[in-house]
Coordinates of C-alpha atoms in Angstrom, one line a residue:
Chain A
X107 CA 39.0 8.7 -4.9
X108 CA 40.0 5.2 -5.2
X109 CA 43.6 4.5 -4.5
X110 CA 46.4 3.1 -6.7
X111 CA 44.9 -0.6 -6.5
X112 CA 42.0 0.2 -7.8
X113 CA 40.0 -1.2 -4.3
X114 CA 37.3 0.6 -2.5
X115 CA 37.4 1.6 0.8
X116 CA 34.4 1.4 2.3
X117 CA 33.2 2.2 5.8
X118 CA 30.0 1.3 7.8
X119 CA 28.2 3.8 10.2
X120 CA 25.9 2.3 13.0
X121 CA 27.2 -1.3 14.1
X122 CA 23.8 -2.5 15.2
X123 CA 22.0 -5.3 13.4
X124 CA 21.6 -4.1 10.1
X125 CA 25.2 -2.7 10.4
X126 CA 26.6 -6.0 12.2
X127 CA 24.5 -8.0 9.3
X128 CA 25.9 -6.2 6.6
X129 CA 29.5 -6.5 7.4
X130 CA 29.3 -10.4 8.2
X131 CA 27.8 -10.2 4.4
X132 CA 30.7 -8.7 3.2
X133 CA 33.2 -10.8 4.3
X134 CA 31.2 -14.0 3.9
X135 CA 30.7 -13.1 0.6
X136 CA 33.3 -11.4 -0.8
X137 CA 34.5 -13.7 -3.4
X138 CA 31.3 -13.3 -4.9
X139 CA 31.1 -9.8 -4.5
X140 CA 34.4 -9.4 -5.8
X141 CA 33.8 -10.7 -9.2
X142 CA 30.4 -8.2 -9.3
X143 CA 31.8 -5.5 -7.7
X144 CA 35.6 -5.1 -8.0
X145 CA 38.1 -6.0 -4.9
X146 CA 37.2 -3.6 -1.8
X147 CA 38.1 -3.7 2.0
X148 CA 36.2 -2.3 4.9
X149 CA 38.4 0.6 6.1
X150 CA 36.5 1.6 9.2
X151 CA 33.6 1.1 11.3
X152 CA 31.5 3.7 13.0
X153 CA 28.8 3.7 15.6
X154 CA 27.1 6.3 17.8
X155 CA 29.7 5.6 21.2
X156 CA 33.2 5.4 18.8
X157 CA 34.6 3.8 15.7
X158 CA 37.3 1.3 14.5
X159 CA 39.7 2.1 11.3
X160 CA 42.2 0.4 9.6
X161 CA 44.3 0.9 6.9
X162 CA 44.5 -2.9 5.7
X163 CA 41.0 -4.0 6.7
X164 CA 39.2 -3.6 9.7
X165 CA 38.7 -7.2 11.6
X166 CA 34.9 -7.3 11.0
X167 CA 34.6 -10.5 13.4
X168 CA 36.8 -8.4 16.1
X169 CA 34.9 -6.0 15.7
X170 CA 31.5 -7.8 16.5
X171 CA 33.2 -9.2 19.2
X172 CA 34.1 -6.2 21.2
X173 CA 30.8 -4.2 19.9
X174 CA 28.7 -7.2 21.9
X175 CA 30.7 -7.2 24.8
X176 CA 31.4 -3.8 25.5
X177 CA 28.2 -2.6 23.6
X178 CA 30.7 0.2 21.4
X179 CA 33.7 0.4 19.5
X180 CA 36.9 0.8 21.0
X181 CA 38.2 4.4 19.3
X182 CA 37.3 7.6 19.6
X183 CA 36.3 7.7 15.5
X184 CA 33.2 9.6 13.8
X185 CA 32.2 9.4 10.1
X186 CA 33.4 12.7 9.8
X187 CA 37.2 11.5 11.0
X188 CA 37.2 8.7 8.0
X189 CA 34.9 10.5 5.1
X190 CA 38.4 11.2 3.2
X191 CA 39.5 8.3 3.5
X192 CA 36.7 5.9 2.0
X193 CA 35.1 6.4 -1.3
X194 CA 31.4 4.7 -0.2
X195 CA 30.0 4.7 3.2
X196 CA 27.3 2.2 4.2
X197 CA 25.2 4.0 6.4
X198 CA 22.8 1.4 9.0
X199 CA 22.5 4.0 11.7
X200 CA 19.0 4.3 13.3
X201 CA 15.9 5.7 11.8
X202 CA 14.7 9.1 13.3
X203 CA 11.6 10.2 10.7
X204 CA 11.1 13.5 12.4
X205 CA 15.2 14.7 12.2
X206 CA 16.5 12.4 9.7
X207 CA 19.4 12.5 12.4
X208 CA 22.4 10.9 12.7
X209 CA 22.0 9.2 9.2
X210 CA 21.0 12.9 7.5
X211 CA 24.6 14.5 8.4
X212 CA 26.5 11.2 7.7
X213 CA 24.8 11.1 3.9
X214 CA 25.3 14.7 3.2
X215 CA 29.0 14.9 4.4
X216 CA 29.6 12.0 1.8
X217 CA 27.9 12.9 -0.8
X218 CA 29.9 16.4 -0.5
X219 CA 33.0 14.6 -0.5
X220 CA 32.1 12.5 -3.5
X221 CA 31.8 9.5 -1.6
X222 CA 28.9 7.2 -2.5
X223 CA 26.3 6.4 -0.2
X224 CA 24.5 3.4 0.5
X225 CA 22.1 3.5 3.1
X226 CA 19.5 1.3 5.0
X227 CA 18.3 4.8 7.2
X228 CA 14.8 5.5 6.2
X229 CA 14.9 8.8 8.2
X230 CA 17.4 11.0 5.9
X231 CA 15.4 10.1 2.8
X232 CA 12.1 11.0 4.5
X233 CA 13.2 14.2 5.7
X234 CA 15.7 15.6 2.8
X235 CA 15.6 13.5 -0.2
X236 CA 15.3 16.2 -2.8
X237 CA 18.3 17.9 -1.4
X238 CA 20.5 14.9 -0.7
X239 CA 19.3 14.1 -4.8
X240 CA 20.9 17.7 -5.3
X241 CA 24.1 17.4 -3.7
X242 CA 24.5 13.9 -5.2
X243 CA 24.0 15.6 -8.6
X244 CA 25.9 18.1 -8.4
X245 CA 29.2 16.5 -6.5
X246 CA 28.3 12.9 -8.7
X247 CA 28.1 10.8 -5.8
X248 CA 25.6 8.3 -5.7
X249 CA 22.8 8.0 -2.9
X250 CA 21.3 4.3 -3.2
X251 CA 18.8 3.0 -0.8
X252 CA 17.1 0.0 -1.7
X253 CA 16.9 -1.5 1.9
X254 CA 15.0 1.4 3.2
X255 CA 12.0 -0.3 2.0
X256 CA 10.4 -4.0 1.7
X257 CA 14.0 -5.0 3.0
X258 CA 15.0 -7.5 0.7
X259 CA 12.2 -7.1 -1.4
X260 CA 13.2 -5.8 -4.4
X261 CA 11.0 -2.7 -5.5
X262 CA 13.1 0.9 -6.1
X263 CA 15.5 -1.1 -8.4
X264 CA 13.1 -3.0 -10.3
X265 CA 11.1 0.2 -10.9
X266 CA 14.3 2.0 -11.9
X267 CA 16.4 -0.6 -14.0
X268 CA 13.8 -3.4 -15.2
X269 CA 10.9 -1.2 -15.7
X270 CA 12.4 2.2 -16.7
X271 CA 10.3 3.5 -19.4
X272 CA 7.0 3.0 -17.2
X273 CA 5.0 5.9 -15.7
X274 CA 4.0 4.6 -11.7
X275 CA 0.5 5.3 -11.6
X276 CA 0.0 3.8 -8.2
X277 CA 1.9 1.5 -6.0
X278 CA -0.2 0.1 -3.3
X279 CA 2.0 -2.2 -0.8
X280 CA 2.3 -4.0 2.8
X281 CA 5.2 -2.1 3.7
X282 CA 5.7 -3.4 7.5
X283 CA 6.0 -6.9 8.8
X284 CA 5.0 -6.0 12.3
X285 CA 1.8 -4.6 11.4
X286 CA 1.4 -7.6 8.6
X287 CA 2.1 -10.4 11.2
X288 CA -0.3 -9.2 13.4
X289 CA -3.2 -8.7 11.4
X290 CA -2.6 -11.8 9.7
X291 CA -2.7 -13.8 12.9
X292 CA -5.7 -12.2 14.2
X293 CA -7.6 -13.4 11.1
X294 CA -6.4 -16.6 11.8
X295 CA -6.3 -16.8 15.6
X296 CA -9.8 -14.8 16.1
X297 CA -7.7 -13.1 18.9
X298 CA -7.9 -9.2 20.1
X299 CA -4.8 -7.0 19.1
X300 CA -3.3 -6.3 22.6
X301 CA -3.2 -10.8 22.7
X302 CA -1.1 -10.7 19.5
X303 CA 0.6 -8.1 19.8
X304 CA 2.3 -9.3 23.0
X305 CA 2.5 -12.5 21.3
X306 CA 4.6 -10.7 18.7
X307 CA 6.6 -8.8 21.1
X308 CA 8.0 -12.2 22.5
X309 CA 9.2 -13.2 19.1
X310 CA 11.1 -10.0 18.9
X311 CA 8.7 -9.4 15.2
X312 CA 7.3 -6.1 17.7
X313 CA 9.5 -3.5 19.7
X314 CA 8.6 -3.0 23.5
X315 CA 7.1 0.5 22.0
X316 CA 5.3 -1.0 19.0
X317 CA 4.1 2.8 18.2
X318 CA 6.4 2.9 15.1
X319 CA 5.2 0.0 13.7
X320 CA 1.4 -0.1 15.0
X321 CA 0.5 3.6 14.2
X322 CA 1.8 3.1 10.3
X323 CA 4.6 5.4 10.6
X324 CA 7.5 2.7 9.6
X325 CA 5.0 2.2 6.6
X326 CA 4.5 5.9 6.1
X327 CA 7.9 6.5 5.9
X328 CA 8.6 4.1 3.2
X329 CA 5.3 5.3 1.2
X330 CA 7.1 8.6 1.4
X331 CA 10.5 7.0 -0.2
X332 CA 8.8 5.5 -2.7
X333 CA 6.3 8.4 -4.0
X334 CA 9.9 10.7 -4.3
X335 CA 11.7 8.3 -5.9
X336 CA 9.3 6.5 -8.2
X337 CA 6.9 8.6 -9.0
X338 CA 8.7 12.1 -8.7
X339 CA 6.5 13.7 -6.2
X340 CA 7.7 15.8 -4.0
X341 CA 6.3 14.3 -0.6
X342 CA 7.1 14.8 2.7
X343 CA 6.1 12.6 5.8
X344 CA 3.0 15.1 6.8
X345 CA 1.3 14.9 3.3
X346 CA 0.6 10.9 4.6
X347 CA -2.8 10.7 5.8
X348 CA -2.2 7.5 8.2
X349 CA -4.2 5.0 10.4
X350 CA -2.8 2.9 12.3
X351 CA -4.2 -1.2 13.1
X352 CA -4.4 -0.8 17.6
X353 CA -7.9 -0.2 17.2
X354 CA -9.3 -3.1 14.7
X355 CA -11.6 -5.4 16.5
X356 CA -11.0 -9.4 16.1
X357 CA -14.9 -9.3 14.8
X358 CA -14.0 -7.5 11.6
X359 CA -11.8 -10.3 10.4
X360 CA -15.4 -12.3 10.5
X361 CA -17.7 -9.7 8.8
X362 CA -15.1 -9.1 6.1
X363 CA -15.0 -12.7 5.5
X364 CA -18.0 -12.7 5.0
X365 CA -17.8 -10.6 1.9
X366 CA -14.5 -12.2 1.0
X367 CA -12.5 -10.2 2.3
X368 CA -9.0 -9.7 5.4
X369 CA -7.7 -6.5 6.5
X370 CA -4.5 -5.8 5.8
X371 CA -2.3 -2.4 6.6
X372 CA -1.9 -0.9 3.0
X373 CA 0.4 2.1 1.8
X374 CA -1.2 3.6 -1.3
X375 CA 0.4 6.1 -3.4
X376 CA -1.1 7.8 -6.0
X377 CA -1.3 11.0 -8.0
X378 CA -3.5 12.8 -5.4
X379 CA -2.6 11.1 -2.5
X380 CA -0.7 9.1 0.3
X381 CA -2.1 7.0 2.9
X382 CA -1.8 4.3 4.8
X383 CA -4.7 2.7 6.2
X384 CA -6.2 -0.7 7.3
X385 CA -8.1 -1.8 4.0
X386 CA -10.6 -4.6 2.8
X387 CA -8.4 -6.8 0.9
X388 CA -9.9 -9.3 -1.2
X389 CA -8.3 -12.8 -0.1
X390 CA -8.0 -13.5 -3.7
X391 CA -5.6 -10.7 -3.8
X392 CA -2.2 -10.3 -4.5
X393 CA -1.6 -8.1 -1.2
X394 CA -3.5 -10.8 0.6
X395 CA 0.3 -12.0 2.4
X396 CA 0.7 -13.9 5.3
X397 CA 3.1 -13.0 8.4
X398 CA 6.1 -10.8 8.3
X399 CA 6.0 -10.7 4.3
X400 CA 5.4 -7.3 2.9
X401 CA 4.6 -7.0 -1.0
X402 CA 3.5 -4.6 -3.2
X403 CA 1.2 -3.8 -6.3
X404 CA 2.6 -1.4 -8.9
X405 CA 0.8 0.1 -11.7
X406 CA 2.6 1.1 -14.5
X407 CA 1.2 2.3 -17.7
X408 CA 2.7 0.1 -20.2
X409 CA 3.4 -2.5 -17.8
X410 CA 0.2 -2.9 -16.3
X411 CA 0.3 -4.4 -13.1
X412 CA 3.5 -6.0 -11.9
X413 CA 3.2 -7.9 -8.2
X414 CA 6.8 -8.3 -5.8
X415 CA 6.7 -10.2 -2.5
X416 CA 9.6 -10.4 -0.2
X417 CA 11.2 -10.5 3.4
X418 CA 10.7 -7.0 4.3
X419 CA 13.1 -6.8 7.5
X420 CA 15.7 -8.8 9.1
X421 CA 19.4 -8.0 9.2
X422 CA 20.6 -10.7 6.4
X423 CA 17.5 -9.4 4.3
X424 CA 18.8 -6.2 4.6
X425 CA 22.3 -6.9 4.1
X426 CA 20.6 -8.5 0.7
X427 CA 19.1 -5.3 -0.6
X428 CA 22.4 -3.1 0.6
X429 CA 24.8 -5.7 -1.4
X430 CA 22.2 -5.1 -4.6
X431 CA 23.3 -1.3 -4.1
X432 CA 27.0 -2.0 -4.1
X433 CA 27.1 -4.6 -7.1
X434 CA 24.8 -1.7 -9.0
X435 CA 26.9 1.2 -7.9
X436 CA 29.8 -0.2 -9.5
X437 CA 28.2 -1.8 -12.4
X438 CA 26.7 1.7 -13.4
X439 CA 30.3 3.4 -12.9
X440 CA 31.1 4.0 -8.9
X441 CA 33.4 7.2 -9.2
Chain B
X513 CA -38.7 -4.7 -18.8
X514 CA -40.7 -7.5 -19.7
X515 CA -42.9 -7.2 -23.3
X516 CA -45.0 -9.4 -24.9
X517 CA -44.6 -9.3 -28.7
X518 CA -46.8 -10.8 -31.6
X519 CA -44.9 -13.6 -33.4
X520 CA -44.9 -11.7 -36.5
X521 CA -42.3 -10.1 -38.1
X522 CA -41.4 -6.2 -37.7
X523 CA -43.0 -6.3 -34.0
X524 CA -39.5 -5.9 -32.2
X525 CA -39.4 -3.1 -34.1
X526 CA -42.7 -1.8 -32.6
X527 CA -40.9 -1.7 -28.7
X528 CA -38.0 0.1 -30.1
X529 CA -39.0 2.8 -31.3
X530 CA -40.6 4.6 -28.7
X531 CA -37.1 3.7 -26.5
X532 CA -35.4 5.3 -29.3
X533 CA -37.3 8.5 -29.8
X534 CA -37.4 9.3 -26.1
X535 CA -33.5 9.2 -26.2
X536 CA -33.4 5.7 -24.1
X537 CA -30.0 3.5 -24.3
X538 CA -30.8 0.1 -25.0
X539 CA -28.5 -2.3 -22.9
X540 CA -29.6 -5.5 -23.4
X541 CA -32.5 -7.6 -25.5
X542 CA -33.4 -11.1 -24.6
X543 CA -35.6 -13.4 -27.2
X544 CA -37.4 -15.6 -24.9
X545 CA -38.9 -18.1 -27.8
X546 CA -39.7 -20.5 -25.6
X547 CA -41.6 -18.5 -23.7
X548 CA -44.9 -18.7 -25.3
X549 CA -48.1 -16.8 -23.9
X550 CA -51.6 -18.8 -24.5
X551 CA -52.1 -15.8 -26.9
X552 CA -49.2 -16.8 -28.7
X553 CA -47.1 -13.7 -28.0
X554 CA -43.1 -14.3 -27.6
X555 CA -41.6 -13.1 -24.1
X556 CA -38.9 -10.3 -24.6
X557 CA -36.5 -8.8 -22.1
X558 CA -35.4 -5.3 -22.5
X559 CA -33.1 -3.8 -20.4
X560 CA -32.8 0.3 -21.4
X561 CA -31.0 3.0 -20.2
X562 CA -33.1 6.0 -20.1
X563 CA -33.6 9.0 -18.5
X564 CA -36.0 8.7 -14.8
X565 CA -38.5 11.0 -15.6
X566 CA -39.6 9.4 -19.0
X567 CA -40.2 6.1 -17.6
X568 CA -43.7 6.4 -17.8
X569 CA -44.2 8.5 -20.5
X570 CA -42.1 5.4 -22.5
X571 CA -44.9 2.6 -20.9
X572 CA -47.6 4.4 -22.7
X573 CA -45.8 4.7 -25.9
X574 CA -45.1 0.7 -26.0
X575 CA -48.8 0.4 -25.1
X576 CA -50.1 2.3 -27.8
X577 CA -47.9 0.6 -30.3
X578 CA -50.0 -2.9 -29.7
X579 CA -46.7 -4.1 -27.0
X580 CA -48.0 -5.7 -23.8
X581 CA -46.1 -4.3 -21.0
X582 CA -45.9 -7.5 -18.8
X583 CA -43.1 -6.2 -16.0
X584 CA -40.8 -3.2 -15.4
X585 CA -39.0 -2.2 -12.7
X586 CA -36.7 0.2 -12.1
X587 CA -32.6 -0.4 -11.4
X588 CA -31.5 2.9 -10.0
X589 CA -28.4 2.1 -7.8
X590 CA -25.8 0.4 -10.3
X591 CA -22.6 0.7 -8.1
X592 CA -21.9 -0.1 -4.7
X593 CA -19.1 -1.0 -2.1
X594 CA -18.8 -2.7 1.3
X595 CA -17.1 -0.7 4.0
X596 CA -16.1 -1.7 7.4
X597 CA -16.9 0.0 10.3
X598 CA -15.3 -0.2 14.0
X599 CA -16.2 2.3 17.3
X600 CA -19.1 3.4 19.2
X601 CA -21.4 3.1 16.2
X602 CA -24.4 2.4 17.6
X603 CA -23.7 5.4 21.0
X604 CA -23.0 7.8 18.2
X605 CA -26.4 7.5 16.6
X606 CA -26.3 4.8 14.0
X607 CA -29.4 6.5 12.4
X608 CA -28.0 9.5 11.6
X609 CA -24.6 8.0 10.0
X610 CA -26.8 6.1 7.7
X611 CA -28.6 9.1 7.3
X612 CA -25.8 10.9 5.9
X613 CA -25.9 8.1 3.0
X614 CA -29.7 8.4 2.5
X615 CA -30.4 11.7 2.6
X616 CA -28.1 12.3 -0.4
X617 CA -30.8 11.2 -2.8
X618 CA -28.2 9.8 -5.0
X619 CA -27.3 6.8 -2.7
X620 CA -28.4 4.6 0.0
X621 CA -27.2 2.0 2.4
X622 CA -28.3 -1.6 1.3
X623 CA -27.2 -3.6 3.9
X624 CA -25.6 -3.8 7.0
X625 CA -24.1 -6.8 9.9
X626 CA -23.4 -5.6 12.7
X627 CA -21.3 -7.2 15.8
X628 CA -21.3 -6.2 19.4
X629 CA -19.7 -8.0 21.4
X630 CA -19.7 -6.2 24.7
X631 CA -21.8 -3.1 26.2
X632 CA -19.4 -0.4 25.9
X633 CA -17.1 -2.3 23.5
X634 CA -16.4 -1.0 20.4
X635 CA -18.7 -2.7 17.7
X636 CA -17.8 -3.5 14.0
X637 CA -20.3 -3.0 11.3
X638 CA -20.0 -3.8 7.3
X639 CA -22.0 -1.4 5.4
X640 CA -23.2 -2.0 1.9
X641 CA -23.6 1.4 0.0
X642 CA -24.8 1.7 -3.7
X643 CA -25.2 4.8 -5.6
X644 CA -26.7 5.6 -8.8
X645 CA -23.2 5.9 -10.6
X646 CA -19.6 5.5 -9.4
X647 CA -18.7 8.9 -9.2
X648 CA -22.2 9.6 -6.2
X649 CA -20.7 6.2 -5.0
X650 CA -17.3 7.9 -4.1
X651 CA -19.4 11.3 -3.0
X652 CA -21.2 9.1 -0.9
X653 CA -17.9 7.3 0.8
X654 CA -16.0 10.3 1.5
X655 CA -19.5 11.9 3.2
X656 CA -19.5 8.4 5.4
X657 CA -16.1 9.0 6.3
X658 CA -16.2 12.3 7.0
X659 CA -19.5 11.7 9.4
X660 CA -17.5 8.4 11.0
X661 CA -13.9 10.9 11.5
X662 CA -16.5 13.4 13.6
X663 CA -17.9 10.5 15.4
X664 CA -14.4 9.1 15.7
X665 CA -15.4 5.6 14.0
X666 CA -12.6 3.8 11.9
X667 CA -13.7 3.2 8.3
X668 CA -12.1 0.6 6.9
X669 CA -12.4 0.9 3.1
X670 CA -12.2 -1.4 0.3
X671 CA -7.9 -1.9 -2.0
X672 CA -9.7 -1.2 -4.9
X673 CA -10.7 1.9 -6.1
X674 CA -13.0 0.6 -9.2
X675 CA -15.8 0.8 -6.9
X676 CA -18.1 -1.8 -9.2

């Protein structure tokens, strides 16, 4: 699919701030990348209004220009125009959990066109990861999705490359920053929820409809990615038995203590199950992280126990972790 | 247990063989030498596994082989785990959630701190729980959450899973 010279085209769909974030990186960057990844050029841009596509490079600071003033791209331009015309699409589009939708139709119509996918969309992988895995297999197109969880975090990776040879017996994690921020500061602040929480809201760490977040769904979501992927279940987004944080009580932060304990919002997959739940944490603990950090426990069998902390959102974070995907896709052979 | 021996030789041998022959687990044996009794007899520790019923079957036998049964009590509940509660626990009858723990006859709630901070506020409860092994302990969590779902109380359980 490449062209004479050898250079990857590469498009982006959804030009929010993961999408916006990710192509600063990769023109900031791109002597660096260039030397890990082989010469590419961003052919097109795609969001949900229109698109922008270029033969010789798309004007990425243009772009951001006209996206923030005129809140779309200027052509009329969908992924589907451009799929034969790029050979990996970086797909930042929005997360729907329950559809997968528009990131599920954008990964499929790559991957059936042999063009590699690299996405930040938690919602495709949620609702049709097995069969995406099929159609990558079978057309040899690679799916890579390291920023749909722990954001720059690294976790699907590690587990893949650095510990390949382990069985995952159990990954427990604090898999959203939201729901980590808050809890943390109501230990600290001996404040109720709905007082933090608003607090949050003004730092832009919440959205106006914190239900995502709050109820564990973001969490669930990624608990979901991570059973599939690392520890070959075959999970869907139901099978997570989930509690959400709205209705913890600032006194609970003081009894726990007393034990030695927080309360933290933990994903835990194991062989039986998936939840996520507020849990005792010991403040001795690993897990025990303050603020928008997530992290996460993995237990391996001939690893033991191996600990990862990290920014889990943020648009350069997640810029981080999709840059990771594009250095790996062509160091293990990008068609 | 707590035995008095003769400072003689063989008499250790004297408190362990009843334990043995009525299939008891020793765990643990503590010399206390410097423990002398006016009568001369040496303080010794014994902790022993063994089944509940033959407890007092086992107390005679020591007696009758010359040991002097000083102390004994019984350890039933070996594991336990804090849990959190939050909701209407005490509107929902508190007794009866408890309940649910006791009346198993395998495990009980040891302790509990409860904080109300308001009528009609939500309260927050930590409740110890201990059972007589680790597999009654997780019987006895899943019954306290199933009890807590129907009463729509949060249970906030502990990360890790070795329930000790």
């Amino acid at each position: 699919m490449k062209d004479v010279k050898g250079l990857k085209r590469v498009a982006i769909a959804g030009f929010g701030v993961v999408g916006r974030g990710l192509a600063k990186a990769l023109v900031t960057k791109k002597d660096v990348l260039i030397k890990r990844a082989g010469d590419y050029r961003i052919a097109a841009i795609c969001d949900s209004k229109g698109g922008i596509y270029s033969e010789e490079g798309v004007d990425v600071f243009e772009a951001i220009r006209i996206k923030e003033k005129e809140g779309r791209l200027p052509e009329e331009l969908t992924v589907e125009d451009i799929i034969d015309r790029i050979d990996i699409l970086f797909e930042c589009t929005p997360t729907n959990v329950e559809t997968g939708e528009p990131g599920l139709s954008h990964i499929k119509l790559a991957l059936e066109n042999g063009v590699d996918v690299i996405t930040s969309n938690k919602g495709p992988l949620v609702v049709g990861y097995k069969e995406l895995m099929k159609t990558a297999k079978k057309t040899g197109a690679k799916l890579m999705y390291e920023a749909t969880v722990g954001g720059a975090m690294p976790i699907i990776k590690l587990v893949k490359n650095e510990l390949a040879g382990n069985e995952v017996l159990s990954i427990k994690g604090i898999l959203n920053g939201t729901c980590n921020y808050i809890l943390s500061r109501m230990e600290q602040e001996k404040m109720p929820y709905s007082q933090i929480l608003s607090e949050a809201q003004e730092l832009g760490i919440a959205e106006a409809d914190p239900t995502y977040d709050v109820e564990g769904i973001d969490a669930a979501a990624k608990l979901v990615i991570l059973a599939n992927s690392l520890m070959n279940s075959n999970a869907t987004f139901s099978d997570v038995e989930r509690t959400g944080i709205s209705s913890i009580t600032p006194e609970a932060f003081e009894i726990a203590a007393m034990k030695g304990y927080t309360i933290r919002l933990i994903a835990e997959a194991t062989r039986d199950e998936l939840r996520v739940s507020p849990r005792l944490v010991p403040f001795n603990s690993p897990l025990c992280v303050y603020g928008t950090l997530n992290a996460a426990l993995i237990q391996t069998d001939l690893a033991g126990e191996v600990v990862v902390m990290g920014r889990g959102a943020g648009s350069s974070e997640t810029a981080s972790a999709m840059l990771s995907d594009f250095v790996e896709l062509s160091r293990c052979g990008s068609k | 247990m707590v035995l008095e021996l003769k400072d003689k030789p063989g008499q250790l041998l004297r408190a362990i063989e009843p334990i043995s022959r009525l299939g008891g687990n020793i765990i643990g044996v503590v010399h206390k030498r410097d423990r002398v009794s006016p009568l001369e007899r040496i303080s010794v520790e014994i902790s022993v596994k063994i089944d509940e019923g033959r407890v007092e079957e086992l107390i005679e036998a020591l007696k009758r082989n010359g040991v002097v049964v000083k102390a004994y009590n019984e350890v039933r509940l070996v594991a336990s785990t804090s849990l959190l509660l939050v909701g209407h626990i005490i509107h929902t009858d508190l007794s009866d959630t408890v309940n649910t723990i006791d009346a198993t006859g395998f495990a009980e709630v040891v302790e509990m701190h409860i904080s109300m901070p308001e009528v009609n506020e939500p309260s927050t409860a930590m409740v110890t729980v201990s059972a007589t092994g680790k597999d009654e302990l997780k019987k006895a969590v899943s019954l306290l959450k199933e009890t807590c779902r129907k009463k729509d109380i949060m249970v906030i359980e502990p990360l890790n899973e070795d329930l000790a």
